[in-house]
Coordinates of C-alpha atoms and ligand atoms in Angstrom, one line a residue:
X748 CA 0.0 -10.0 -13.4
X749 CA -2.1 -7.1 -12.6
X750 CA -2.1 -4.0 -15.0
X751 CA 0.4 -1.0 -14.6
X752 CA -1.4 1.7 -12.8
X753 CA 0.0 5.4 -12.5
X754 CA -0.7 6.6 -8.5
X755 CA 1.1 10.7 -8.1
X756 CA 1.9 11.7 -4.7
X757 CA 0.5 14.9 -3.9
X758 CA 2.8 15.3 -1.0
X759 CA 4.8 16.3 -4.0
X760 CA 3.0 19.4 -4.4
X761 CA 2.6 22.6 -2.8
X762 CA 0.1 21.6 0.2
X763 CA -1.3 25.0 0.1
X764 CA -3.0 23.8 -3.6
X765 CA -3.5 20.4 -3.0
X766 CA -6.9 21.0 -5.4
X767 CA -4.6 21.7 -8.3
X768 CA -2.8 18.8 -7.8
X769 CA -5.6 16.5 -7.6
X770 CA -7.1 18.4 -10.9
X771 CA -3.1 17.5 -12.9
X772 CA -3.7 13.7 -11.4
X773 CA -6.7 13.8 -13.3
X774 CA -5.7 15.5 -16.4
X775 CA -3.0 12.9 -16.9
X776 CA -5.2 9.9 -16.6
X777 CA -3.7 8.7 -13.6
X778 CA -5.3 5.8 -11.8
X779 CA -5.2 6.4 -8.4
X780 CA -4.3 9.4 -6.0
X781 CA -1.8 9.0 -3.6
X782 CA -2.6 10.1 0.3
X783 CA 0.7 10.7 2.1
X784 CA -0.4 10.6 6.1
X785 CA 2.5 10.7 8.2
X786 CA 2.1 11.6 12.5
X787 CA 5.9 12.6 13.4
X788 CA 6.1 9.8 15.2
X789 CA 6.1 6.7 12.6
X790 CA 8.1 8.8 10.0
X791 CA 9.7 12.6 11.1
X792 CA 7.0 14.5 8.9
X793 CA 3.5 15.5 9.6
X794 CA 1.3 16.1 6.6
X795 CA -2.1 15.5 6.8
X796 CA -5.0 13.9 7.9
X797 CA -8.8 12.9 7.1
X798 CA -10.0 16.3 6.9
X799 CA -7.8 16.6 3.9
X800 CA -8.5 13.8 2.2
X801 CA -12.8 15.0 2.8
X802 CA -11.7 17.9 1.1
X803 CA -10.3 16.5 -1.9
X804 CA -12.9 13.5 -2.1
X805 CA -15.3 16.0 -4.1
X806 CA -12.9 16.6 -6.9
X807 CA -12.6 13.5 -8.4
X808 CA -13.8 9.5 -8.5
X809 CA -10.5 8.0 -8.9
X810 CA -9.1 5.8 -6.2
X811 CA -8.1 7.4 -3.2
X812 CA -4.9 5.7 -2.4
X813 CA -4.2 6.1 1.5
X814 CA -0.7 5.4 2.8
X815 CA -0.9 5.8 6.7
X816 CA 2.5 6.1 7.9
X817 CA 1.4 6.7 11.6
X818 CA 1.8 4.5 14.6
X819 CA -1.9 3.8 15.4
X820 CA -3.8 2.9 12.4
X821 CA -6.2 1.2 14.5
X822 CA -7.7 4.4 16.1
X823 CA -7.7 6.5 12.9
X824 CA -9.0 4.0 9.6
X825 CA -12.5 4.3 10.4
X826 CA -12.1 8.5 10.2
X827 CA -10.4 7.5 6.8
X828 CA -13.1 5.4 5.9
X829 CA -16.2 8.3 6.7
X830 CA -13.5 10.9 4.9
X831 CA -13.7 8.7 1.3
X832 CA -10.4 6.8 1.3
X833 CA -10.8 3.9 -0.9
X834 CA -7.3 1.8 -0.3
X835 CA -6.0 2.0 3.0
X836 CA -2.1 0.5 3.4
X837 CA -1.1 0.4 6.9
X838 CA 2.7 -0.5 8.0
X839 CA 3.4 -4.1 8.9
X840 CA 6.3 -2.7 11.3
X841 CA 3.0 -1.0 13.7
X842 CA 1.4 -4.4 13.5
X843 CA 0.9 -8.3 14.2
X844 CA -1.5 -10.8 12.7
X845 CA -4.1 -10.0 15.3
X846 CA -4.7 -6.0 15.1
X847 CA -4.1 -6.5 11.4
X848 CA -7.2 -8.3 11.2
X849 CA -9.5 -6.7 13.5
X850 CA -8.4 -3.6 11.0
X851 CA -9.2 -5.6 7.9
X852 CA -12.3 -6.3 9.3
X853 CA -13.2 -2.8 10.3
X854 CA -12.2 -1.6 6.2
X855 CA -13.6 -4.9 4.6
X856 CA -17.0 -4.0 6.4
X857 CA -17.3 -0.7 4.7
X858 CA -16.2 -2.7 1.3
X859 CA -13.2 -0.6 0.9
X860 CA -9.0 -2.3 -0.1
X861 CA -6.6 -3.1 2.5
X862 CA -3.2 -3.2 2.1
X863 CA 0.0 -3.3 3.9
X864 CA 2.9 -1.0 3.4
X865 CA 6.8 -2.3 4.4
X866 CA 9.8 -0.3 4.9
X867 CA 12.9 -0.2 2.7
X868 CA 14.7 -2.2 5.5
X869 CA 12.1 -4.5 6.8
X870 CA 11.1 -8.5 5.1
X871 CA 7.5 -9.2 5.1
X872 CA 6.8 -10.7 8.1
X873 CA 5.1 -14.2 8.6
X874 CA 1.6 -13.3 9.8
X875 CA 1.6 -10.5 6.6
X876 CA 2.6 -13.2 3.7
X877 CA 0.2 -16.0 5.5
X878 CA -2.4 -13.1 5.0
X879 CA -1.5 -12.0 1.4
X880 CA -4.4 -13.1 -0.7
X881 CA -6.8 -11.1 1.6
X882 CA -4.5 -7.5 0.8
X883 CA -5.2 -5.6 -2.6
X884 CA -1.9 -4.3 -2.6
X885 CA 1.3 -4.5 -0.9
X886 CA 3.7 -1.3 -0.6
X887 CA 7.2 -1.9 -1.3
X888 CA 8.7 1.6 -0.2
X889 CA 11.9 2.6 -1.5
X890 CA 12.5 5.3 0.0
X891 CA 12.6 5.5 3.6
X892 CA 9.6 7.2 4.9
X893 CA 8.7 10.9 5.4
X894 CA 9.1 13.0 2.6
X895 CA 9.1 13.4 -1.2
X896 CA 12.3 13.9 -3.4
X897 CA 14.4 11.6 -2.2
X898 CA 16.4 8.8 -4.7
X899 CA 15.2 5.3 -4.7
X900 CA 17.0 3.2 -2.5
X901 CA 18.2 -0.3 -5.0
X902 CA 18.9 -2.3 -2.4
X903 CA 15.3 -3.4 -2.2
X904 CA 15.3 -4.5 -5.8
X905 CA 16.2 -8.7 -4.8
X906 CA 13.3 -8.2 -1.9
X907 CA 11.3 -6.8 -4.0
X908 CA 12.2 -9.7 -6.7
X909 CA 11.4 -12.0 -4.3
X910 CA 8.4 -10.3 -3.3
X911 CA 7.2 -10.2 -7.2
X912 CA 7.6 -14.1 -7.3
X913 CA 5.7 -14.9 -4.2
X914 CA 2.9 -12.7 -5.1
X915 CA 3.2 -14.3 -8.9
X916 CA 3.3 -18.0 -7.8
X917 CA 0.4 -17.8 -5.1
X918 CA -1.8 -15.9 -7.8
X919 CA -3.2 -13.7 -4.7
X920 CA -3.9 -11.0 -7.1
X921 CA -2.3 -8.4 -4.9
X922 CA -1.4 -5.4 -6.5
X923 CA 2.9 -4.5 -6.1
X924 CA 3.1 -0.9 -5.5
X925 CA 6.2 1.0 -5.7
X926 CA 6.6 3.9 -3.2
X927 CA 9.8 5.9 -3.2
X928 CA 11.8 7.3 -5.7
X929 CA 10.3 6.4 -9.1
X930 CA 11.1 8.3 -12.0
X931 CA 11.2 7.0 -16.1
X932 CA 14.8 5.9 -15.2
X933 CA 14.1 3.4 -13.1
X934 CA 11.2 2.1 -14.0
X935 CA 12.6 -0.7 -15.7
X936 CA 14.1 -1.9 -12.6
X937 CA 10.9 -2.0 -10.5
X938 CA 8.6 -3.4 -13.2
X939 CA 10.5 -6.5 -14.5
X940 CA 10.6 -7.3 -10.9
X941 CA 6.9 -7.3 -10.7
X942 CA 5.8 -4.0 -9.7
X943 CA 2.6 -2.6 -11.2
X944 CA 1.3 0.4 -9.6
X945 CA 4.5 3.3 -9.7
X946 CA 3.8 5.8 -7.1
X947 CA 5.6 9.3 -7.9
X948 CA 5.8 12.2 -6.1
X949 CA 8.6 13.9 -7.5
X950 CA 8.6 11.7 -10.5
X951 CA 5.6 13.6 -11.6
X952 CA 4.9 17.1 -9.6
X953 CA 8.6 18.2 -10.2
X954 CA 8.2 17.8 -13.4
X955 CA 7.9 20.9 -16.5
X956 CA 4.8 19.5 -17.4
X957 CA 2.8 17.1 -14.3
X958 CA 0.4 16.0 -16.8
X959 CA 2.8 14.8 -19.3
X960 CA 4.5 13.4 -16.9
X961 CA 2.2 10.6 -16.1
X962 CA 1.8 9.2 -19.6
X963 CA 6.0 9.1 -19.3
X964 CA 6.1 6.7 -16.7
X965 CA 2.7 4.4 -17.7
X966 CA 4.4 4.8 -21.9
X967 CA 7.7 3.6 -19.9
X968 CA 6.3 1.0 -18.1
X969 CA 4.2 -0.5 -20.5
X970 CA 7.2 -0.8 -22.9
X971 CA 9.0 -3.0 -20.2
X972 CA 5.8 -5.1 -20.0
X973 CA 5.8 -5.5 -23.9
X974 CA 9.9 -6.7 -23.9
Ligands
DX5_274 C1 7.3 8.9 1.5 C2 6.0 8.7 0.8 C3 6.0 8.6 -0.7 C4 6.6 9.9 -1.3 C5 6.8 9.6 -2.8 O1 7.1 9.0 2.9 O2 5.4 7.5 1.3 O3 4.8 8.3 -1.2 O4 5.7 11.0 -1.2 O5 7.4 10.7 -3.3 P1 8.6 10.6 -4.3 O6 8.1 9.9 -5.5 O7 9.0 12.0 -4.6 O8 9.7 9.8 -3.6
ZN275 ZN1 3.5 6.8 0.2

């Protein structure tokens, strides 16, 4: 079982700062950022795209996580690529065996992660499990996507149980990321079913105190590992 790794959602912020946000993400000791792209068509938000994440790559080494919640990921991953993104998760929904490995191919090249991002409502399809131990990471959302602040959706908790004892029996190796939701309350609930990095948007830039934030969930998280 991979180790629990703390990944805050900028979307979660004011986009008019996203600096600041990157500079709490650091101050916490999270492990990776977060990258919100959504197109209005594959989710009914527009955020941002690589000119963003070009921006922020400056500020900081940690991982830049890179959640592309758009229709196309074909045409855009190498742009994320040349901007700095280190994991790039595309959607199984936009995608078949075929185009997801011509795109694996295209980020493997540049030695960057691949991984591959399902909706609350969709099973991971054949051609994505047959593929599992080449993915770094598989996104579980549990939220629907499109925008921060919304509650965690625990209907997805026996997928994601199932999920967490595919991932556990093949020994892939895949990180189980948790997208959607997550807040010290419910931690419990995602990490005994296997998940190990908690993405928070909410969970951590709503907070009093961002910074202290993080440590909550990875002190959380960690105790449920120790049980
Ligand atoms: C939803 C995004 C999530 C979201 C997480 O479209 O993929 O990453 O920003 O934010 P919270 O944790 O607030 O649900
Ligand atoms: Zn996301």
């Amino acid at each position: 079982m991979n180790g629990i790794r703390i990944a805050p959602s900028i979307l979660a912020w004011n986009l008019g700062e996203l600096e600041k946000a990157v500079e709490i993400s650091v101050k916490g000791g999270a492990d990776q950022v977060h990258l919100d792209v959504i197109d209005g068509h594959f989710a009914p938000n527009i955020t941002f795209g690589p000119g963003t994440v070009r921006a922020l790559r400056p500020l900081t080494d940690l991982k830049f996580d890179t959640h592309l919640m758009i229709e196309n990921p074909q045409a855009y991953v190498e742009k994320f690529l040349d901007a700095g993104s280190d994991l790039i998760s595309v959607h199984a929904e936009v995608l078949d065996g075929p185009r997801f490995d011509e795109l694996y191919r295209t980020v493997r090249a540049r030695g960057k992660e691949v991984g591959i991002a399902i909706k609350p409502q969709t099973q991971l399809p054949g051609w994505a499990l047959e593929r599992l131990d080449k993915i770094s990471t598989l996104v579980v959302m549990t939220v629907n996507p499109g925008f921060s602040g919304q509650k965690m959706d625990m209907s997805v908790m026996p997928k994601l149980q199932k999920i967490g004892e595919v991932v556990e029996d093949r020994g892939g190796g895949a990180d189980i990321e948790i997208d959607g939701g997550v807040e010290p309350e419910n931690v419990r609930e995602v990490v005994k079913r296997g998940g190990n990095v908690l993405v928070a948007g909410a969970g951590v830039y709503a907070k009093k105190d961002p910074v202290r934030a993080i440590s909550v969930l990875r002190e959380k998280a960690e105790s449920v590992r120790r049980q």
